[in-house]
Tab-separated table of C-alpha atoms and ligand atoms in Angstrom:
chain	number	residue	atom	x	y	z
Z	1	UNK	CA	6.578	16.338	19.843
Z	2	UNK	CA	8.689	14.406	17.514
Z	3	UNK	CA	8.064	13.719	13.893
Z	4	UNK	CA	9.430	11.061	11.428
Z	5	UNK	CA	8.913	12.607	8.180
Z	6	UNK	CA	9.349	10.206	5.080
Z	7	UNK	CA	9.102	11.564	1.754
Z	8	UNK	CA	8.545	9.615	-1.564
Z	9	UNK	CA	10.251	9.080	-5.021
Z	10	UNK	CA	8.136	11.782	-6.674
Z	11	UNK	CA	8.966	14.150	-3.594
Z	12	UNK	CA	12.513	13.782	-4.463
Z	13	UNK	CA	13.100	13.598	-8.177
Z	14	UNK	CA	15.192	16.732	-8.694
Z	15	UNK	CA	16.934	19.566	-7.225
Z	16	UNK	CA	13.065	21.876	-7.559
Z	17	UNK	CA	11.998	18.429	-5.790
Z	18	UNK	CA	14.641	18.289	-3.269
Z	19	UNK	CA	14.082	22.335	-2.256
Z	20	UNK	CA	10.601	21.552	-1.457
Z	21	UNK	CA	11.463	18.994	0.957
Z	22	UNK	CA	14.227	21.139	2.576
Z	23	UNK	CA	11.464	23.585	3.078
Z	24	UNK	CA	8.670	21.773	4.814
Z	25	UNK	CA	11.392	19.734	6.681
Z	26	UNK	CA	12.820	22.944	8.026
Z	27	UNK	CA	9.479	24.491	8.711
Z	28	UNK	CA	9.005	22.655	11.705
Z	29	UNK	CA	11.403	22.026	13.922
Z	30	UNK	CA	9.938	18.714	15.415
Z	31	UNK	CA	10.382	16.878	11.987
Z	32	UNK	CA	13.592	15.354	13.116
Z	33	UNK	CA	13.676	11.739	11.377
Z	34	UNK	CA	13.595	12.090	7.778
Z	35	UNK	CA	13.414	8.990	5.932
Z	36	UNK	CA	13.964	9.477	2.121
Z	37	UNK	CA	12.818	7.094	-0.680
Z	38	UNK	CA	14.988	7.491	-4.241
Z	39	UNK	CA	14.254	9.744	-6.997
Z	40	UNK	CA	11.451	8.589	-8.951
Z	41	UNK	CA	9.838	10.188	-11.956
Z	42	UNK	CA	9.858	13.987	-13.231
Z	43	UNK	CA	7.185	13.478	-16.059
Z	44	UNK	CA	5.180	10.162	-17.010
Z	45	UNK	CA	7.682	9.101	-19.026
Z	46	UNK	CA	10.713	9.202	-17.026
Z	47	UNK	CA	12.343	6.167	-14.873
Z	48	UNK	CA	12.151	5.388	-11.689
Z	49	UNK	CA	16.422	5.545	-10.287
Z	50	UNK	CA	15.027	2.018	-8.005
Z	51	UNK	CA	14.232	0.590	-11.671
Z	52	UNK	CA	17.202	1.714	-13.327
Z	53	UNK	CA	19.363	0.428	-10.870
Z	54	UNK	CA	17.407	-3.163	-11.255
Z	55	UNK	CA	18.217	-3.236	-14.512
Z	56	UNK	CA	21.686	-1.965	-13.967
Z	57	UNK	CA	22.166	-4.615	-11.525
Z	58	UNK	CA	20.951	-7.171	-13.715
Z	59	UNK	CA	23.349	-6.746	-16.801
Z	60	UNK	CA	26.283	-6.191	-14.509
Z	61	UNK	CA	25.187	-9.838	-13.581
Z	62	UNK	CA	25.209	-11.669	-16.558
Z	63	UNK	CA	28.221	-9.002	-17.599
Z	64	UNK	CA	26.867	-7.282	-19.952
Z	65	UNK	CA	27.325	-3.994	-20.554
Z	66	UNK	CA	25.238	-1.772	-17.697
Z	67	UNK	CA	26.614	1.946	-19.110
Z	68	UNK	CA	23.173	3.083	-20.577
Z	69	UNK	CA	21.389	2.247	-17.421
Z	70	UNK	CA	24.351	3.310	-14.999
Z	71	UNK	CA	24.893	6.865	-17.193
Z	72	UNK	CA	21.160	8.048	-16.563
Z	73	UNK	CA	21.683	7.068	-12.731
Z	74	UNK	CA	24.402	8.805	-12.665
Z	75	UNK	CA	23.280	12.359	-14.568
Z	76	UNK	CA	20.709	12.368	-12.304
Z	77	UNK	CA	22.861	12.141	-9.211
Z	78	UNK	CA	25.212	14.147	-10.710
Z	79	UNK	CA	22.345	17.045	-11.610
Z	80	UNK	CA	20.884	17.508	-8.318
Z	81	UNK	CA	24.388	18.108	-6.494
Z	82	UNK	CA	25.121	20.445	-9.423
Z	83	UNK	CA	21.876	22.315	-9.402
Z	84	UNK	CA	21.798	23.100	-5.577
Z	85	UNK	CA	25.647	23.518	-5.081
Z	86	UNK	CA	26.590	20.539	-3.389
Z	87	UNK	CA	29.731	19.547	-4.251
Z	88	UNK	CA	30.697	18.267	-0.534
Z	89	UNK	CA	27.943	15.226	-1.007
Z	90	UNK	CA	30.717	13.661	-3.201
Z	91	UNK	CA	28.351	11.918	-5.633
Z	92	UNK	CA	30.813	11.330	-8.246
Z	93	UNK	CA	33.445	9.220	-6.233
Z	94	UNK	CA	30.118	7.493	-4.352
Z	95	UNK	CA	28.993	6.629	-7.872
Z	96	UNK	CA	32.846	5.288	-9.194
Z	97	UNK	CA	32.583	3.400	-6.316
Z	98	UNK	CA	29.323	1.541	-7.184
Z	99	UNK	CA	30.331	1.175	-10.877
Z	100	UNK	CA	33.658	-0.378	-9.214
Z	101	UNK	CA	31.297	-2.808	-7.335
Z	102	UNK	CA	29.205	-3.460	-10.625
Z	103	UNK	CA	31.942	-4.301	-12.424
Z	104	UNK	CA	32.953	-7.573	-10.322
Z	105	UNK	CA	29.893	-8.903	-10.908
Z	106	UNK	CA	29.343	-9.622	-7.289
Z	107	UNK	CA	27.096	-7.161	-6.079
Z	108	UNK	CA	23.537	-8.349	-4.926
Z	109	UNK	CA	20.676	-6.641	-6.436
Z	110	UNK	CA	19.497	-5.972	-3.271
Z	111	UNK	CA	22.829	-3.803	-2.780
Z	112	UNK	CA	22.546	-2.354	-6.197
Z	113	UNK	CA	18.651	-1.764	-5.479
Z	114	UNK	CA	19.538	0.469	-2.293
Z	115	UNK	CA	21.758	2.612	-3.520
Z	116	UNK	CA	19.029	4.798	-4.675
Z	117	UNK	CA	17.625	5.804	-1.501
Z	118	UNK	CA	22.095	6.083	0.075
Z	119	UNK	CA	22.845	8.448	-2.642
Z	120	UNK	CA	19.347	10.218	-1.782
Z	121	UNK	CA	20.178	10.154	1.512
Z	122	UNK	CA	23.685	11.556	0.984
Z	123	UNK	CA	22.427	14.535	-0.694
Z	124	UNK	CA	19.681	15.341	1.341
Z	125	UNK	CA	21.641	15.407	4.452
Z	126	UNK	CA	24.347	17.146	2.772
Z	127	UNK	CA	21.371	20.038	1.250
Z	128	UNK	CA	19.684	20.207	4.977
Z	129	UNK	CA	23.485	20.111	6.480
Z	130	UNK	CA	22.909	17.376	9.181
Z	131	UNK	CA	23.935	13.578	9.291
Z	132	UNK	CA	23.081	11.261	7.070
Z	133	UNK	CA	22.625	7.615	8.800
Z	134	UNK	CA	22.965	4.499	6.617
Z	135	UNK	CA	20.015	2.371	7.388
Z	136	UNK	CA	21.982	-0.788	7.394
Z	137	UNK	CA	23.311	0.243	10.799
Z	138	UNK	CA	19.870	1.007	11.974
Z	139	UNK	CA	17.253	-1.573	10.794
Z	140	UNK	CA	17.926	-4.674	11.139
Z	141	UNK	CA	16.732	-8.486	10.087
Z	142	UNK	CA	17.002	-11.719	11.446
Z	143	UNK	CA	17.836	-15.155	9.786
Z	144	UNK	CA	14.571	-15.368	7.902
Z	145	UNK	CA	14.670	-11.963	6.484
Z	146	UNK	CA	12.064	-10.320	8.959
Z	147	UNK	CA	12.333	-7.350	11.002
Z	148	UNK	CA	14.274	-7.852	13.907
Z	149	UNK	CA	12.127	-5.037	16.173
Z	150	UNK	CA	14.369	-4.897	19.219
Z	151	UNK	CA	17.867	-5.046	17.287
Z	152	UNK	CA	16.700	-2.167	15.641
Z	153	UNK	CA	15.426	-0.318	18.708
Z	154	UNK	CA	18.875	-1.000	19.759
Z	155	UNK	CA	20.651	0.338	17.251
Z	156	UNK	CA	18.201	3.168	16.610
Z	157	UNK	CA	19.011	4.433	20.399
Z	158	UNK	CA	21.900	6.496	19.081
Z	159	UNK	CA	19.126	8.386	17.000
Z	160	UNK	CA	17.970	10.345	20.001
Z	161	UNK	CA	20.577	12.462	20.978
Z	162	UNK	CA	20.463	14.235	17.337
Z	163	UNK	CA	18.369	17.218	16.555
Z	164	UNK	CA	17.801	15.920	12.719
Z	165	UNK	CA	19.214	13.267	10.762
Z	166	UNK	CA	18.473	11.861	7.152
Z	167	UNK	CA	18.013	7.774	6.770
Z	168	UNK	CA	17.657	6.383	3.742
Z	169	UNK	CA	14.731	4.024	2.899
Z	170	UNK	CA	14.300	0.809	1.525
Z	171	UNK	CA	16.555	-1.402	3.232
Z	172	UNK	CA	18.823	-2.744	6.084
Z	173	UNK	CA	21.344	-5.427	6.887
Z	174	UNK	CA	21.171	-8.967	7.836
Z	175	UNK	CA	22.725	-10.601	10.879
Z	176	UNK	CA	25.957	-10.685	8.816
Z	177	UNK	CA	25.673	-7.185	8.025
Z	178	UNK	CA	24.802	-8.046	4.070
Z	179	UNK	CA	22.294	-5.356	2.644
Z	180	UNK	CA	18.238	-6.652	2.693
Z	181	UNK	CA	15.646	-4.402	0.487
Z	182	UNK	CA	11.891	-4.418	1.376
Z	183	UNK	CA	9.625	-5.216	-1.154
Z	184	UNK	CA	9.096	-2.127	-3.827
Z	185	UNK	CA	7.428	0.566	-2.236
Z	186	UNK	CA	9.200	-0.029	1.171
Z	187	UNK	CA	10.583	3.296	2.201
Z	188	UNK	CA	7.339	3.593	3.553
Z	189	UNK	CA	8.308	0.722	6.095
Z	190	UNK	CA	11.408	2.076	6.927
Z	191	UNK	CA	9.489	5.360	7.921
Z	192	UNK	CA	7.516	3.125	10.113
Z	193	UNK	CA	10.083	1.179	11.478
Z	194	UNK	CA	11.963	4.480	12.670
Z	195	UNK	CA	9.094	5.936	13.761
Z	196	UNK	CA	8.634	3.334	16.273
Z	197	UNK	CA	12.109	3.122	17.200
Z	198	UNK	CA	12.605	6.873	18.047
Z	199	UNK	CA	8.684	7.169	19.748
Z	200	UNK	CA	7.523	9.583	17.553
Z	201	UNK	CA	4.353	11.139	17.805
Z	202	UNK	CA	3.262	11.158	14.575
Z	203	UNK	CA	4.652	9.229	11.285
Z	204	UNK	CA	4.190	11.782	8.804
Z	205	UNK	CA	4.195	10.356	4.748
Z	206	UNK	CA	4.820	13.024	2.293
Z	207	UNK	CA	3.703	11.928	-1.151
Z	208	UNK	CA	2.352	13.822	-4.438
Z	209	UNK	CA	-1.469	13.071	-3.611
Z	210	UNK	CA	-3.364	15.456	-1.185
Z	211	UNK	CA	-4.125	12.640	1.035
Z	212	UNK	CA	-6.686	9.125	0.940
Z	213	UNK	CA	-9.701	9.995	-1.568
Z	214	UNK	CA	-13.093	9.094	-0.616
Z	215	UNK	CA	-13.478	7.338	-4.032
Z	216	UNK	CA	-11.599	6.613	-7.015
Z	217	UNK	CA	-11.228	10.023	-8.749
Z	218	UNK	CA	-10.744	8.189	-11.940
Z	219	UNK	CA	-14.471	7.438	-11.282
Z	220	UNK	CA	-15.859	10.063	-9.335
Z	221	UNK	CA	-14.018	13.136	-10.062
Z	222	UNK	CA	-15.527	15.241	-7.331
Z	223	UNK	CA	-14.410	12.969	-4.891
Z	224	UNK	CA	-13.251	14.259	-1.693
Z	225	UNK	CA	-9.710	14.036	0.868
Z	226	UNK	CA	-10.551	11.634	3.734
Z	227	UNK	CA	-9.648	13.898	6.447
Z	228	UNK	CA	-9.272	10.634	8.530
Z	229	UNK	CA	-9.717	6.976	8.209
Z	230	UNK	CA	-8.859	4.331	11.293
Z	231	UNK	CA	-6.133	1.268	10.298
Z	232	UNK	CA	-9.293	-1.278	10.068
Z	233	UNK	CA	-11.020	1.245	7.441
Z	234	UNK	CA	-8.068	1.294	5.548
Z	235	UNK	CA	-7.332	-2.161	5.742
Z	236	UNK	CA	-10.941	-3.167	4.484
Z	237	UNK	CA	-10.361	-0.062	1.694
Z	238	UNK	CA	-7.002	-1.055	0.467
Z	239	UNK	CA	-8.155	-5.171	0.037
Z	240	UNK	CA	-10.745	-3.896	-1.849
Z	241	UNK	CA	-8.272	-1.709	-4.477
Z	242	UNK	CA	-7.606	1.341	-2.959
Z	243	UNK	CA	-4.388	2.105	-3.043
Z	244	UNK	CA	-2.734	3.066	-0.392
Z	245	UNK	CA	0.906	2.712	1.458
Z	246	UNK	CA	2.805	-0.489	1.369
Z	247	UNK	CA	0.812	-2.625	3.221
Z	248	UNK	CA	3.453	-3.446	5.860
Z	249	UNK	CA	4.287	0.110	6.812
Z	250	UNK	CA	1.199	0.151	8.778
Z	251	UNK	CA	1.747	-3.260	11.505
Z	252	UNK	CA	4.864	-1.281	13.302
Z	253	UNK	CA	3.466	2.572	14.247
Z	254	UNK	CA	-0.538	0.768	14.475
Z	255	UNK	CA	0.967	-1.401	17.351
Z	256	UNK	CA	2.665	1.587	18.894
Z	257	UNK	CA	-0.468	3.623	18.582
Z	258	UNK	CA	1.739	6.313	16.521
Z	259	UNK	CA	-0.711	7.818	13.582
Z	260	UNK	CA	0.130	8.698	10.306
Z	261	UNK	CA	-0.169	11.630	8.343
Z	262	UNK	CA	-0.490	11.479	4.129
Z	263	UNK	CA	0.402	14.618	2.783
Z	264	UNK	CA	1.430	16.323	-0.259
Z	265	UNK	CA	4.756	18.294	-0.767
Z	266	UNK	CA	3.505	19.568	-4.100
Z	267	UNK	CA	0.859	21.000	-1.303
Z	268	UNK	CA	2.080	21.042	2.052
Z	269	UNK	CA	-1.074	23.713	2.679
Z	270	UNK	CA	-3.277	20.684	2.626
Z	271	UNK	CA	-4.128	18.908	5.709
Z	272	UNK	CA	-3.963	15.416	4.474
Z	273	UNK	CA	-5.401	12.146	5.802
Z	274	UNK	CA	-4.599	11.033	9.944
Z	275	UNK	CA	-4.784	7.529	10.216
Z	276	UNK	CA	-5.194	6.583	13.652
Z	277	UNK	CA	-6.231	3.620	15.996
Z	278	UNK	CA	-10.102	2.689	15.960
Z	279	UNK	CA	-10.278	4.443	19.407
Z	280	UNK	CA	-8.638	7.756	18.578
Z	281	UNK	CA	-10.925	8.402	15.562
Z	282	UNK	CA	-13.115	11.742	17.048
Z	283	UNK	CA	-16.266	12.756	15.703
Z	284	UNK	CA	-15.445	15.440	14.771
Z	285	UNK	CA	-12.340	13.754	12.519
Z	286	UNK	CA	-15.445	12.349	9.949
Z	287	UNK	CA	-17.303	14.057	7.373
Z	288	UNK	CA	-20.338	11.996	7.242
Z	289	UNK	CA	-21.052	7.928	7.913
Z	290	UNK	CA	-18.150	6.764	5.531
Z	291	UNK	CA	-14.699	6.249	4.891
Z	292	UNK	CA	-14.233	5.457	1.498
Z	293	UNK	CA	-15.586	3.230	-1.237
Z	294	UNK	CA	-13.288	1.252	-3.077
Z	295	UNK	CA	-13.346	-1.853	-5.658
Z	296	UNK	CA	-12.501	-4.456	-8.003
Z	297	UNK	CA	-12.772	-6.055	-10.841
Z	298	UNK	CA	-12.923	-9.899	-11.677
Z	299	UNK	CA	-14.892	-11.801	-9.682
Z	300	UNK	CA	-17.082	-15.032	-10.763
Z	301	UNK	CA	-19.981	-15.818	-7.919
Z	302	UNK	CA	-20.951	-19.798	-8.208
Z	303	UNK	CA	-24.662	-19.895	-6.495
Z	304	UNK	CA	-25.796	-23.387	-5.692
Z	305	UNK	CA	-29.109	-24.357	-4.493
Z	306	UNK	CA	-30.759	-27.408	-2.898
Z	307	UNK	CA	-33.729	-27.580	-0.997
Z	308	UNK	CA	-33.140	-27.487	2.688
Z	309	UNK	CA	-29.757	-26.719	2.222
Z	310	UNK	CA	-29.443	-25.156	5.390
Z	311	UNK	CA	-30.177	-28.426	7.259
Z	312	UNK	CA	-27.571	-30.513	5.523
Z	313	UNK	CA	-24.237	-30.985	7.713
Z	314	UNK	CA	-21.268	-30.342	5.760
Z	315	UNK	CA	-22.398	-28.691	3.014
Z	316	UNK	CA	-20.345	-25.749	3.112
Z	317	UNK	CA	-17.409	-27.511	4.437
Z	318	UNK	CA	-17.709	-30.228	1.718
Z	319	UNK	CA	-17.939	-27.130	-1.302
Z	320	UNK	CA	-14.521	-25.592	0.290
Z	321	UNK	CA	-12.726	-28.563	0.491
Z	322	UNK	CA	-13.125	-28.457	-3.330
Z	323	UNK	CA	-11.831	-25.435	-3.027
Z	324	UNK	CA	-8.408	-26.465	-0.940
Z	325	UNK	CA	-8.210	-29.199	-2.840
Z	326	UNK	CA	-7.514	-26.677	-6.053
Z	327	UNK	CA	-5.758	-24.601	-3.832
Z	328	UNK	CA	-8.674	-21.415	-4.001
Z	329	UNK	CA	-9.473	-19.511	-1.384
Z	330	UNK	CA	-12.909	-17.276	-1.593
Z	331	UNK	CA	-13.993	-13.921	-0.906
Z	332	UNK	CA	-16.975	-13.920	0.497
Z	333	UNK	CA	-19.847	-16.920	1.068
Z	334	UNK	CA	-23.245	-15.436	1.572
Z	335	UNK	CA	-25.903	-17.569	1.674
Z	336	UNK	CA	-29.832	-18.228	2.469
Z	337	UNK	CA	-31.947	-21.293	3.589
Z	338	UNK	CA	-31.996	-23.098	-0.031
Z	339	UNK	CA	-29.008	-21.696	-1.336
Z	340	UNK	CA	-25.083	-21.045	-1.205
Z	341	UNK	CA	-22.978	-18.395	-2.743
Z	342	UNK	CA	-19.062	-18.297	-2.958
Z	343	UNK	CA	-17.143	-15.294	-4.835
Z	344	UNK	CA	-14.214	-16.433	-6.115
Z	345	UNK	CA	-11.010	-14.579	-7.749
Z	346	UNK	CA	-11.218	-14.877	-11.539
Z	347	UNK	CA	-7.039	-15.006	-11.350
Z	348	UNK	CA	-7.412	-18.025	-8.943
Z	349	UNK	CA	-9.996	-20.114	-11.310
Z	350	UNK	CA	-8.593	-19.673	-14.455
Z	351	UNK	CA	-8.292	-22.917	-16.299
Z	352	UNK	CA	-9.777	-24.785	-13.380
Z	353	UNK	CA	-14.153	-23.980	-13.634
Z	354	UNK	CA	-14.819	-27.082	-15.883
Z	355	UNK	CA	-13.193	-29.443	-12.986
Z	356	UNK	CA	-14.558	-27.233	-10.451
Z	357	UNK	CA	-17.896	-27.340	-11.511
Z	358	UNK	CA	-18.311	-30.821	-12.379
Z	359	UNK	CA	-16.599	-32.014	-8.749
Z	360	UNK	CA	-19.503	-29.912	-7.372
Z	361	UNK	CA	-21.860	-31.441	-9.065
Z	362	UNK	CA	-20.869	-34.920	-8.398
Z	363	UNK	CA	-19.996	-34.558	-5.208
Z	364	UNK	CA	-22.928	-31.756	-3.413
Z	365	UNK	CA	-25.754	-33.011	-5.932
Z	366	UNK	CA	-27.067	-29.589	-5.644
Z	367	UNK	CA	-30.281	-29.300	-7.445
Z	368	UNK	CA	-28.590	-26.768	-9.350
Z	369	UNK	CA	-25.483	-24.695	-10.226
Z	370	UNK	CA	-25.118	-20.930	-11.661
Z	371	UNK	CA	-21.836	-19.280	-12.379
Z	372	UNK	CA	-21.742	-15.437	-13.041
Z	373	UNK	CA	-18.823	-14.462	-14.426
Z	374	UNK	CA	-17.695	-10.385	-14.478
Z	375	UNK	CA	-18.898	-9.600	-11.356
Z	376	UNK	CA	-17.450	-6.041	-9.635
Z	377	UNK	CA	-17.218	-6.020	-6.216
Z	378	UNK	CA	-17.821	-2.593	-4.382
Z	379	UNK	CA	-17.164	-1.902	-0.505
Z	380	UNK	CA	-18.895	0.575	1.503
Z	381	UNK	CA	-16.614	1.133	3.928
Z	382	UNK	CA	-17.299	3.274	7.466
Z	383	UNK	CA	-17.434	2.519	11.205
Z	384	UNK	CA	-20.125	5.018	11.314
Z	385	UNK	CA	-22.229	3.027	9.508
Z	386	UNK	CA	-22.721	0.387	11.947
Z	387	UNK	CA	-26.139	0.871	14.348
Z	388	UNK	CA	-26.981	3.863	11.763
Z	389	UNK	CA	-30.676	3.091	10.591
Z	390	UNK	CA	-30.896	2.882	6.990
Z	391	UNK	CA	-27.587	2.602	5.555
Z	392	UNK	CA	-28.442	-0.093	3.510
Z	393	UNK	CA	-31.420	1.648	1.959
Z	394	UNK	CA	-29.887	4.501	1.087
Z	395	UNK	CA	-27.396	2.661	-0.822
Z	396	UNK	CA	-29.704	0.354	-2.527
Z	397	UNK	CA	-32.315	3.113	-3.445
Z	398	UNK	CA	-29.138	4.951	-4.707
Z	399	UNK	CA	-28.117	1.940	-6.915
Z	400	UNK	CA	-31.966	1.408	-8.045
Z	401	UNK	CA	-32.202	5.105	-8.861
Z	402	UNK	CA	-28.945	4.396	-11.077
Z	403	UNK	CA	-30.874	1.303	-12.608
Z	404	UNK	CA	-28.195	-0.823	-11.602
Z	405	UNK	CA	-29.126	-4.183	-9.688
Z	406	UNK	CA	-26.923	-5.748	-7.411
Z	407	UNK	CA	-26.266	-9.387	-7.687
Z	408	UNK	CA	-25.106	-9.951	-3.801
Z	409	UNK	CA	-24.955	-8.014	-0.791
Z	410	UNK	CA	-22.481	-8.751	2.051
Z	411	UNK	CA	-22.047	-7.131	5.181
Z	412	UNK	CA	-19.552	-7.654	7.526
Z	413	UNK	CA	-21.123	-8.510	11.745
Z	414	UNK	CA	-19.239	-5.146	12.515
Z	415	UNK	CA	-21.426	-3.186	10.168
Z	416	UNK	CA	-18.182	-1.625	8.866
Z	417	UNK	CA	-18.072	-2.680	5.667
Z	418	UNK	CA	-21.117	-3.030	3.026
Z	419	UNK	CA	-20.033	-5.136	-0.037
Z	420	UNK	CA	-22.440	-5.240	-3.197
Z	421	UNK	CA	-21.852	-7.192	-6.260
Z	422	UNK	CA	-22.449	-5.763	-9.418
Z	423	UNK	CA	-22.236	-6.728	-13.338
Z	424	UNK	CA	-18.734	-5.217	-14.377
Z	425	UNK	CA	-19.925	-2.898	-17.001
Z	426	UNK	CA	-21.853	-1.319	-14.124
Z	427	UNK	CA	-18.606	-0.603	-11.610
Z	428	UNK	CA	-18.155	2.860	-12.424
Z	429	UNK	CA	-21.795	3.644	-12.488
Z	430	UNK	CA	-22.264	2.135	-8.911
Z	431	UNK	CA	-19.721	3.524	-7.744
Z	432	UNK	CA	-20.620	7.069	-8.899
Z	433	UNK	CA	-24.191	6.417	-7.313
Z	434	UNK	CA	-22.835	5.303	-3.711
Z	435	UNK	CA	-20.778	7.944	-3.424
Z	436	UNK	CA	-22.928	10.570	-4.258
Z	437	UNK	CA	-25.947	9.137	-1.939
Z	438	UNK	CA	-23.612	9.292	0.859
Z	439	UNK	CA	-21.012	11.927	-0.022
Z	440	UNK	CA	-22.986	14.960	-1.440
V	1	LIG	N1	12.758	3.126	-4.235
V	1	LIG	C1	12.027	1.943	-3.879
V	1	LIG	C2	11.017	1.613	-4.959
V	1	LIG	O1	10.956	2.272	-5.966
V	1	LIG	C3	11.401	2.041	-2.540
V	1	LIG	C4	10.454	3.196	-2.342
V	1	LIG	O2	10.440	4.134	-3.132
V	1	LIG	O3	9.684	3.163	-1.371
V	1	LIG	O4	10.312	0.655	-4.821
């Protein structure tokens, strides 16, 4: 088996950090890739390094003075060699040398940015003693800025001869070798990107949460660990709010069927969440019909009606080309034989529902036009949910039972996904009803 084993900001953020790591990494001697992100917080309070070296990056720009930033990068560096004796990592010429480059005023952000998760790297590979690998010689880009997949396969072939190796996260280089960053978050990607390119077997993501929670536990406190949750579950969970990895850390290991393992290094006892392929996802991997519930916020639901609406051509083509024309796009369009419902984005509407509604008035002549504004939208989500009698009964009775009505119910042709709208000021309460109706 081999194991690409990326660990996060929070996994990393000092030296009582950095021995946990060493520990799990060492437990198992399959976890050969380890992809590192930069050290991010130690208390609520604290900065991220990946910020501070924004802001670094931007006052060394417009040359202003960057030594308030640079100095807390730098003590932080400078502590974790201290603390675990390792002097041979050379931080403090590494860091002279990016001051050096600050200083000119001609370093990119994007260079400035990825020197969090190099001087992570450096020590890491330094505290495990094995080589570190900078990532600009292993992932690569193309002219546009995307992923070049088989340049990096390429240059991630000299990966497989070594036993264990530390890459930092985050970034790569351009055809003409000029560092790129992902967006923020995008260690993760890297983790998937090298998974792929060494054919691991699993892509495991160490983190500070025990895994994917069933619910919100913000709102349901009692919620549970997913044990295991398939890519379209988690797709469908993580549009709806849950947050999750960076959402393009999942195309490169889902095409090469490699699943992914959340864990937590704060608790490396805890099993975590797989995340596998549709196919893979056992039985006996699922603790009842569902995934998860997740949702949001901010929605406004237009409902139009007109007798015999369903016979009129065009209706519904002729309402979203109101829509393009304004440049909206809508959730969800559910409707019956004498009337039409689009969900649309409060963000995407603002300062545009006077025009909107008086261009659908003029130009469907519905017979009339409600907008509900504050509308929560709530997903159910679960493959084995579809061909399960009931589902949908269970939920509502739960909702009824909560005295909460819903104002629209959409469900997805691969019963996967149930999607209620609620008033706002009911989300949590809905939530805590679905949950428990299904969960307890
Ligand atoms: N350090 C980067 C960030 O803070 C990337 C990462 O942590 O994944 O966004």
């Amino acid at each position: 088996m081999i194991k690409t084993a990326k660990f996060g900001g929070s996994s990393l953020s000092d030296a009582g950090q950095f021995q946990k790591v060493a520990a799990i990494v060492k437990a198992d001697a399959e976890r050969r890739f380890i992809v590192v992100s930069a050290p991010g917080k130690r208390f609520s309070t604290d900065d991220k390094i990946t910020d501070l070296l924004y802001r670094t990056a931007a006052l060394a720009r417009e040359r202003q003075d960057f030594s308030a930033p640079f100095s807390l990068i730098r003590d932080r560096y400078l502590s974790i060699e201290r603390e675990l004796g390792l002097a041979a990592a050379h931080m403090g010429p590494a860091l002279d040398e990016i001051e050096a480059a600050l200083r000119t005023g001609q370093a990119t952000a994007d260079f400035v940015a990825s020197r969090g998760e190099y001087l992570c790297a450096r020590l890491m590979g330094a505290y495990l003693g094995v080589p570190m690998v900078d990532a600009a010689e292993l992932v690569r880009f193309d002219e546009n800025g995307a992923v070049d997949f088989s340049a990096t396969a390429r240059c991630c072939e000299r990966l497989k001869g070594l036993d264990r190796v530390v890459i930092p996260g985050f970034y790569g280089a351009m055809p003409d070798g000029s560092v790129r960053t992902f967006s923020r978050g995008g260690s993760d990607i890297t983790g998937s990107i090298i998974a792929r390119a060494v054919e691991a077997n699993v892509y495991e993501n160490w983190t500070d949460v025990d895994g994917f929670m069933m619910a919100d536990p913000r709102i349901v406190p009692e919620a549970r660990v997913m044990h295991a949750v398939s890519y379209e579950e988690l797709r469908e969970l993580s549009y709806m709010g849950a947050s999750v990895l960076h959402e393009d850390s999942i195309f490169p290991v889902r095409q090469a069927r490699i699943p992914i393992q959340v864990r937590n290094t704060n608790r490396p006892e805890g099993g975590g969440t797989w995340i596998v392929n549709e196919g893979t996802l056992m039985k006996e991997h699922r603790q009842g019909l569902l995934a998860g519930i997740a949702g949001r916020r901010g929605f406004t639901m237009i409902t139009l009606t007109k007798e015999n609406l369903h016979k009129e051509v065009g209706f519904g083509y002729n309402l979203l080309k109101i829509l393009d024309r304004h440049g909206i796009s809508f959730e969800s369009m559910p409707c019956g034989i004498d009337n039409l419902t689009v969900i649309l984005n409060d963000a995407d509407i603002r300062g545009k529902m006077d025009l909107l509604y008086h261009e659908i008035r003029t130009e469907l002549k519905p017979d009339t036009v409600e907008i509900a504004s504050s509308i929560a939208l709530i997903a159910t989500v679960g493959r084995g949910m579809a061909r399960t009698v009931g589902v949908a009964a269970r939920l509502f009775t739960a909702l009824s039972e909560a005295g909460i009505s819903s104002r629209i119910i959409d469900q997805s042709p691969k019963e996967m996904n149930l999607i209620v709208g609620v008033d706002q000021r009911d989300f949590e309460g809905a939530v805590r009803a679905i949950y428990r109706a299904f969960c307890e």
